[in-house]
CSV table of N, CA and C in Angstrom, one decimal:
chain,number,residue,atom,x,y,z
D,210,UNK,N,0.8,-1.2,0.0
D,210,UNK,CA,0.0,0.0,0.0
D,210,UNK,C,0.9,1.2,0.0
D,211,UNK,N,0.5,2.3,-0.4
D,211,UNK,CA,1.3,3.9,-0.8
D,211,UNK,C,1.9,4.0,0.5
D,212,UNK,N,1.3,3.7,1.8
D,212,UNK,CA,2.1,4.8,2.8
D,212,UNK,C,2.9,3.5,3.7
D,213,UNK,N,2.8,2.4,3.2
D,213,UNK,CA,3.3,1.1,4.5
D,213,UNK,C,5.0,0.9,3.3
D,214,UNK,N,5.8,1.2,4.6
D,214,UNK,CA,7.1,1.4,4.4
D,214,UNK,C,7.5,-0.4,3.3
D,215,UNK,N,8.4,-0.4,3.0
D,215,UNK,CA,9.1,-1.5,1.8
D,215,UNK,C,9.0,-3.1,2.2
D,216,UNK,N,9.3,-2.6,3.6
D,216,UNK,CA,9.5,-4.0,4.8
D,216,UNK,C,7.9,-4.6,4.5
D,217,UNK,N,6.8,-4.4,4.3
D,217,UNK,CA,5.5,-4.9,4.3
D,217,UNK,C,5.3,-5.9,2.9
D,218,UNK,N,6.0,-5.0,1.8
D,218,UNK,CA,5.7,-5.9,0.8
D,218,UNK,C,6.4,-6.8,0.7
D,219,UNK,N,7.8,-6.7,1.3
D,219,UNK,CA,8.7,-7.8,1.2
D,219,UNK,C,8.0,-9.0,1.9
D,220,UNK,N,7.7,-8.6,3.1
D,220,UNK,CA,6.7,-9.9,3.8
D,220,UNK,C,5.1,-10.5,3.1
D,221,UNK,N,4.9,-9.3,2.6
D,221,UNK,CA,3.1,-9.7,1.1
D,221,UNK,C,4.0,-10.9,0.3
D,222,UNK,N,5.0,-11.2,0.0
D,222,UNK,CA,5.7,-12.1,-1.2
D,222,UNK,C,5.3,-13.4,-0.4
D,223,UNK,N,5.7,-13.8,1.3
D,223,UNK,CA,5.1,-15.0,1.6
D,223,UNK,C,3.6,-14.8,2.0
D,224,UNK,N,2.9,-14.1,1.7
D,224,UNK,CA,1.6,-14.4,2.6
D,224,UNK,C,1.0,-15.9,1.8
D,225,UNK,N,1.0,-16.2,0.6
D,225,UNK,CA,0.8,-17.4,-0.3
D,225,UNK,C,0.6,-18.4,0.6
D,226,UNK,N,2.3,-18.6,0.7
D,226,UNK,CA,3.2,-19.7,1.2
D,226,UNK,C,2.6,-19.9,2.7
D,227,UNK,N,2.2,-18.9,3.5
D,227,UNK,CA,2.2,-18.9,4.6
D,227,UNK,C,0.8,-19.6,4.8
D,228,UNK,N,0.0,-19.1,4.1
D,228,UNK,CA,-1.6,-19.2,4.3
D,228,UNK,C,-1.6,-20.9,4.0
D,229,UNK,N,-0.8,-21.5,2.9
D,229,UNK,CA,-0.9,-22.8,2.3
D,229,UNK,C,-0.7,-23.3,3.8
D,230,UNK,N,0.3,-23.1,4.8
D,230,UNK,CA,0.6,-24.0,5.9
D,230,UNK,C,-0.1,-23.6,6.9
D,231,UNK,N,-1.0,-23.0,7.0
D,231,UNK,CA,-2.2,-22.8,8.2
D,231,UNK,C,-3.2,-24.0,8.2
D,232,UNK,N,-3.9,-24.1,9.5
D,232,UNK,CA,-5.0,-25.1,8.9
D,232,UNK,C,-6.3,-23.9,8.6
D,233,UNK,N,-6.8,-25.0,8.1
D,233,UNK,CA,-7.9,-24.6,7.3
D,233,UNK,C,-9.4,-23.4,8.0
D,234,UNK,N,-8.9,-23.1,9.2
D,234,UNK,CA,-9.4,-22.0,9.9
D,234,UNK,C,-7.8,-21.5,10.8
D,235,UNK,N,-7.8,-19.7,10.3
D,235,UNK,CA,-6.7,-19.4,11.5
D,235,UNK,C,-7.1,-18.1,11.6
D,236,UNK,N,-6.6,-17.9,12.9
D,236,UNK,CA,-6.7,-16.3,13.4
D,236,UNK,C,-5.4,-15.3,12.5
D,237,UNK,N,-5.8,-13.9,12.4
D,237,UNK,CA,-4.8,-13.1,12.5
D,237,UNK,C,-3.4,-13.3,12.7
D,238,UNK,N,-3.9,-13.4,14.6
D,238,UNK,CA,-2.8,-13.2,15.1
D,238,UNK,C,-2.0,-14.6,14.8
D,239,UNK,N,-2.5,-15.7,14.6
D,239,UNK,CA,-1.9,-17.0,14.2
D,239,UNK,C,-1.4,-16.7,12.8
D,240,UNK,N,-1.5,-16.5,11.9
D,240,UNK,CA,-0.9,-15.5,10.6
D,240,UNK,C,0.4,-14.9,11.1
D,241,UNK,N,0.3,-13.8,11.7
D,241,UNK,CA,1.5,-13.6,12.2
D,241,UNK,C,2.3,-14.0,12.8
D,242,UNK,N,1.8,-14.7,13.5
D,242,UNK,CA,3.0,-15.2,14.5
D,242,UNK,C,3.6,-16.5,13.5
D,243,UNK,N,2.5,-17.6,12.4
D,243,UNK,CA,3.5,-18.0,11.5
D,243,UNK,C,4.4,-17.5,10.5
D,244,UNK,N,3.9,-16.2,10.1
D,244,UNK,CA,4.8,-15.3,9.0
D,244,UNK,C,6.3,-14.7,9.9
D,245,UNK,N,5.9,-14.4,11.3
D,245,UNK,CA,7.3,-14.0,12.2
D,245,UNK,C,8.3,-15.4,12.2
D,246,UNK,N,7.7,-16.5,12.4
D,246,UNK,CA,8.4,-17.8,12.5
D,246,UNK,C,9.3,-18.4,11.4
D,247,UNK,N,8.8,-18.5,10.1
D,247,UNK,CA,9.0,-18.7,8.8
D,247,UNK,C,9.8,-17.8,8.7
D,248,UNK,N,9.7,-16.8,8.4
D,248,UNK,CA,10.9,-15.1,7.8
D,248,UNK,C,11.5,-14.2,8.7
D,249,UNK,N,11.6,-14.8,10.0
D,249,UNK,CA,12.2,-14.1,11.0
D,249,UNK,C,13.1,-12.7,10.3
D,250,UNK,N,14.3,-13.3,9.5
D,250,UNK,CA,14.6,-11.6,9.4
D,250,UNK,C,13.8,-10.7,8.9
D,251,UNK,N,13.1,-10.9,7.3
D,251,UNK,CA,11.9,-10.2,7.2
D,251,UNK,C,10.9,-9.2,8.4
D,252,UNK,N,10.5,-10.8,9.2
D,252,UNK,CA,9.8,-9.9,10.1
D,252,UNK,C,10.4,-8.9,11.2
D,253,UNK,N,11.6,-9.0,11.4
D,253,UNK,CA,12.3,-8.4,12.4
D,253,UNK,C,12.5,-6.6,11.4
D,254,UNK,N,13.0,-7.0,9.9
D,254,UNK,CA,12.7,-5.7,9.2
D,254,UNK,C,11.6,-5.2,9.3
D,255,UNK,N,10.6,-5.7,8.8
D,255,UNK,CA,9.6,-4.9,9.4
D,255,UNK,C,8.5,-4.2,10.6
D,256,UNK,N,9.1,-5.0,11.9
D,256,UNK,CA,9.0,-4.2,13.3
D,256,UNK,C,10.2,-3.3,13.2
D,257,UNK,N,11.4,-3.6,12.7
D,257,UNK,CA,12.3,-2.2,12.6
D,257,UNK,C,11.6,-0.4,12.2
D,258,UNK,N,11.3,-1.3,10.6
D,258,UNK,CA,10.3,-0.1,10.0
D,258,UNK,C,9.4,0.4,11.0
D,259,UNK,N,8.7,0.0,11.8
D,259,UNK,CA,7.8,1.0,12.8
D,259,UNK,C,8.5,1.4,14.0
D,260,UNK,N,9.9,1.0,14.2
D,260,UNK,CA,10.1,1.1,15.8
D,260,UNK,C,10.2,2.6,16.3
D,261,UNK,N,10.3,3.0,15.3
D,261,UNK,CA,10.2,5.1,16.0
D,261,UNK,C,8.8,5.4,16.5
D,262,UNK,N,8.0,4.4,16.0
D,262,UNK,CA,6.3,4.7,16.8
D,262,UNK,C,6.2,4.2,18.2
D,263,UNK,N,5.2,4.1,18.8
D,263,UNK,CA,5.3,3.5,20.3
D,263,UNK,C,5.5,2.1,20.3
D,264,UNK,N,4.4,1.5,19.2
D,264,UNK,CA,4.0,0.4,19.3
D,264,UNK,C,4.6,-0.6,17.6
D,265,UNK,N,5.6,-1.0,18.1
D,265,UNK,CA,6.1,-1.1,16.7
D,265,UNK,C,4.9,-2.5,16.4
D,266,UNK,N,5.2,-3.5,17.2
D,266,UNK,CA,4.3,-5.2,16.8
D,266,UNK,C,2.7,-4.5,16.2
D,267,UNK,N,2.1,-3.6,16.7
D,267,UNK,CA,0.6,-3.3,16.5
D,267,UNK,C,0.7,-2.6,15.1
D,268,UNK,N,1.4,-1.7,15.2
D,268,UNK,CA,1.9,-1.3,14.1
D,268,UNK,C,2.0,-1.7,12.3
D,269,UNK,N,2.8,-2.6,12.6
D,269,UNK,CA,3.5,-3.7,12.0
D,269,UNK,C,2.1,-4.5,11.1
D,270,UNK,N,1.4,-4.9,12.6
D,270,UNK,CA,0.2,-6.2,12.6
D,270,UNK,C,-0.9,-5.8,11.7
D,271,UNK,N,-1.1,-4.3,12.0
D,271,UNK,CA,-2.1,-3.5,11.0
D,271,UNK,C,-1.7,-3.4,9.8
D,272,UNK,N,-0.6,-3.0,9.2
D,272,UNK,CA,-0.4,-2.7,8.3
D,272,UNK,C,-0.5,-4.7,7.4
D,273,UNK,N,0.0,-5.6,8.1
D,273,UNK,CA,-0.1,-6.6,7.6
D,273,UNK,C,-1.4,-7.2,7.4
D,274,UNK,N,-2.5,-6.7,7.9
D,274,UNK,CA,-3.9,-6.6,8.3
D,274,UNK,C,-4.5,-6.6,7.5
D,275,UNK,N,-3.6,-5.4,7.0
D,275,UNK,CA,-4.5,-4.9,5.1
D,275,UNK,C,-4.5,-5.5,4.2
D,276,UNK,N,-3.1,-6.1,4.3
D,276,UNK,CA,-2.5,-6.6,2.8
D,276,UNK,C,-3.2,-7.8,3.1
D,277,UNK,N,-3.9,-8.6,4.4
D,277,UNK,CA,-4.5,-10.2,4.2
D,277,UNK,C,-5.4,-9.8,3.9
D,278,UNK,N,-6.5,-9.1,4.0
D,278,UNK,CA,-7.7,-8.5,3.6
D,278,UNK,C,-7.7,-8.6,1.8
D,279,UNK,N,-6.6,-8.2,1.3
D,279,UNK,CA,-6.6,-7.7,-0.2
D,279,UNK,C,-6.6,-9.3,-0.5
D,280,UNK,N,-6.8,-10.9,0.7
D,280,UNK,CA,-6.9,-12.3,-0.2
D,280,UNK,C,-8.0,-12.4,-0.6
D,281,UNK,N,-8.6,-11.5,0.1
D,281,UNK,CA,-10.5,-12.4,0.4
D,281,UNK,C,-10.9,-12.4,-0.2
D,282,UNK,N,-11.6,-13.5,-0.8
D,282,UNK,CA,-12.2,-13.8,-1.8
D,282,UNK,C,-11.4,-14.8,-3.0
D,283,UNK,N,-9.9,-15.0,-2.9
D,283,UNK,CA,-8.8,-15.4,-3.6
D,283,UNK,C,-8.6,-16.3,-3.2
D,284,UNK,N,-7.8,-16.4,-1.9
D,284,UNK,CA,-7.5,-17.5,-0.7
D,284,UNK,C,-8.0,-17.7,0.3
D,285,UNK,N,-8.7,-16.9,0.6
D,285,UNK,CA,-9.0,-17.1,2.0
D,285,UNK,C,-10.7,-16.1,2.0
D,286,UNK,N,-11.8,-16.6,2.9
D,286,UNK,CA,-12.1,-16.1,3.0
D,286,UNK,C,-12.8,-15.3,4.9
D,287,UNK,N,-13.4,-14.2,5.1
D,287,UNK,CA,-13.2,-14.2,6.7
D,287,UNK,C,-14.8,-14.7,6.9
D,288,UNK,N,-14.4,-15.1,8.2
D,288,UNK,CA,-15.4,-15.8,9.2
D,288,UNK,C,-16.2,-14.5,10.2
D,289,UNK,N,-15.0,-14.3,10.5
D,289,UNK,CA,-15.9,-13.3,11.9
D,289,UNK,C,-14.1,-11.8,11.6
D,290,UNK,N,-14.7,-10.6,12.2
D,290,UNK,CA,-14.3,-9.3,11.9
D,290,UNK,C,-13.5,-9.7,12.7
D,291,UNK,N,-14.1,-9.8,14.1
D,291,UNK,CA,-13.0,-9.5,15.5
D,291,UNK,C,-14.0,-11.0,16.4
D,292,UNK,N,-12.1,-11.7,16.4
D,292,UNK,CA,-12.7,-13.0,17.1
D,292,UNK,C,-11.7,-13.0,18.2
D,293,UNK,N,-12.3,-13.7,19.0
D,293,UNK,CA,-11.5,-14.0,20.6
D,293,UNK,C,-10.2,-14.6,20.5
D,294,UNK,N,-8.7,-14.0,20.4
D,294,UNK,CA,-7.9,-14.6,19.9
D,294,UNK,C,-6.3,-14.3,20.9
D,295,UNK,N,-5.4,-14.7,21.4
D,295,UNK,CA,-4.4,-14.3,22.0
D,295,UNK,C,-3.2,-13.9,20.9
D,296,UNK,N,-2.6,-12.2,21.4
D,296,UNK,CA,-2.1,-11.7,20.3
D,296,UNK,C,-0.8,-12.1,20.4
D,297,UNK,N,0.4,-12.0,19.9
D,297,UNK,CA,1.8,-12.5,19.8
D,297,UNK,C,2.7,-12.8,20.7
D,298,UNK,N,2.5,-11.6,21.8
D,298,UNK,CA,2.2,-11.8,23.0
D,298,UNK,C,1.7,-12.7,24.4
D,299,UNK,N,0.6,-13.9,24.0
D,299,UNK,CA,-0.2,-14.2,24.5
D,299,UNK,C,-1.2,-13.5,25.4
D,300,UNK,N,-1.1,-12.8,25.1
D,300,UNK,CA,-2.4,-11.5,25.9
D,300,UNK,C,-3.6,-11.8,25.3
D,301,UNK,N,-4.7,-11.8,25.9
D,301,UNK,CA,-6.5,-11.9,25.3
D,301,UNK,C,-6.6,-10.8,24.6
D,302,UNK,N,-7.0,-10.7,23.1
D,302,UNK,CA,-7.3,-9.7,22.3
D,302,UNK,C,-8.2,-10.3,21.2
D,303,UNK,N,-8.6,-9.7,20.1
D,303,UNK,CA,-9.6,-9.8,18.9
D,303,UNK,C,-8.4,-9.8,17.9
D,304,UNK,N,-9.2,-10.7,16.7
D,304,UNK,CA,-8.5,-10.6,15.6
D,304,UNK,C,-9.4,-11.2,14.5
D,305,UNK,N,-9.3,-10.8,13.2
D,305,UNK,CA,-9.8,-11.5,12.2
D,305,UNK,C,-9.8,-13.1,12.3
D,306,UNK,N,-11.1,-13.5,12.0
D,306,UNK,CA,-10.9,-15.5,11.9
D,306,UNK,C,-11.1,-15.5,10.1
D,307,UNK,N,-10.1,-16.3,10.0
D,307,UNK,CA,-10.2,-16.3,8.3
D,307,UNK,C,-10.3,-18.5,8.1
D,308,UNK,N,-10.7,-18.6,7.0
D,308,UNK,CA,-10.6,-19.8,6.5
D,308,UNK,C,-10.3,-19.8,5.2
D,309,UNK,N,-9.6,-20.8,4.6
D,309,UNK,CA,-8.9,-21.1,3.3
D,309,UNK,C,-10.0,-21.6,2.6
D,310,UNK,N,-10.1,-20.8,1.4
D,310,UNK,CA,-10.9,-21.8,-0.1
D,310,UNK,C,-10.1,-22.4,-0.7
């Protein structure tokens, strides 16, 4: 997207790859935390790219947010907006529930 720094699209190149090795329902935050696993450096670039903001991970998670949104309908499609989910963290929070077509 126009304003999400270089580090985002570098990580859009596995979202494919990534989504193929989820099961067949995943959260967000499950997304992420396999996209951080898989491309560690990648993902470490791109929490860099946000670290002058407060919140670099939230940051980061949004912007990656968008770009899973642009599968729907392709790969994946969503279940529920904001589902009961623990964020990277393990803290209680919401996150998109998506499922694979």
């Amino acid at each position: 997207m126009a304003n999400d720094p270089n580090e985002v699209d570098v990580l859009e190149q596995y979202f494919e790859e990534v989504i193929r090795a989820m099961d067949i329902r995943f959260t967000s935050h499950e997304f992420f935390l396999r996209l951080a696993h898989d491309h560690q450096r990648e993902y470490v670039a791109g929490l860099f790219a946000y670290s002058k903001g407060e919140y670099p991970f939230r940051d980061l998670h949004h912007a990656l947010a968008k770009r899973l949104k642009k599968l729907e309908g392709k790969l994946i499609t969503r279940r529920k907006e904001s589902y009961p989910s623990k964020d990277i963290f393990g803290a209680a929070s919401h996150s998109g529930l998506w499922k694979k077509l």
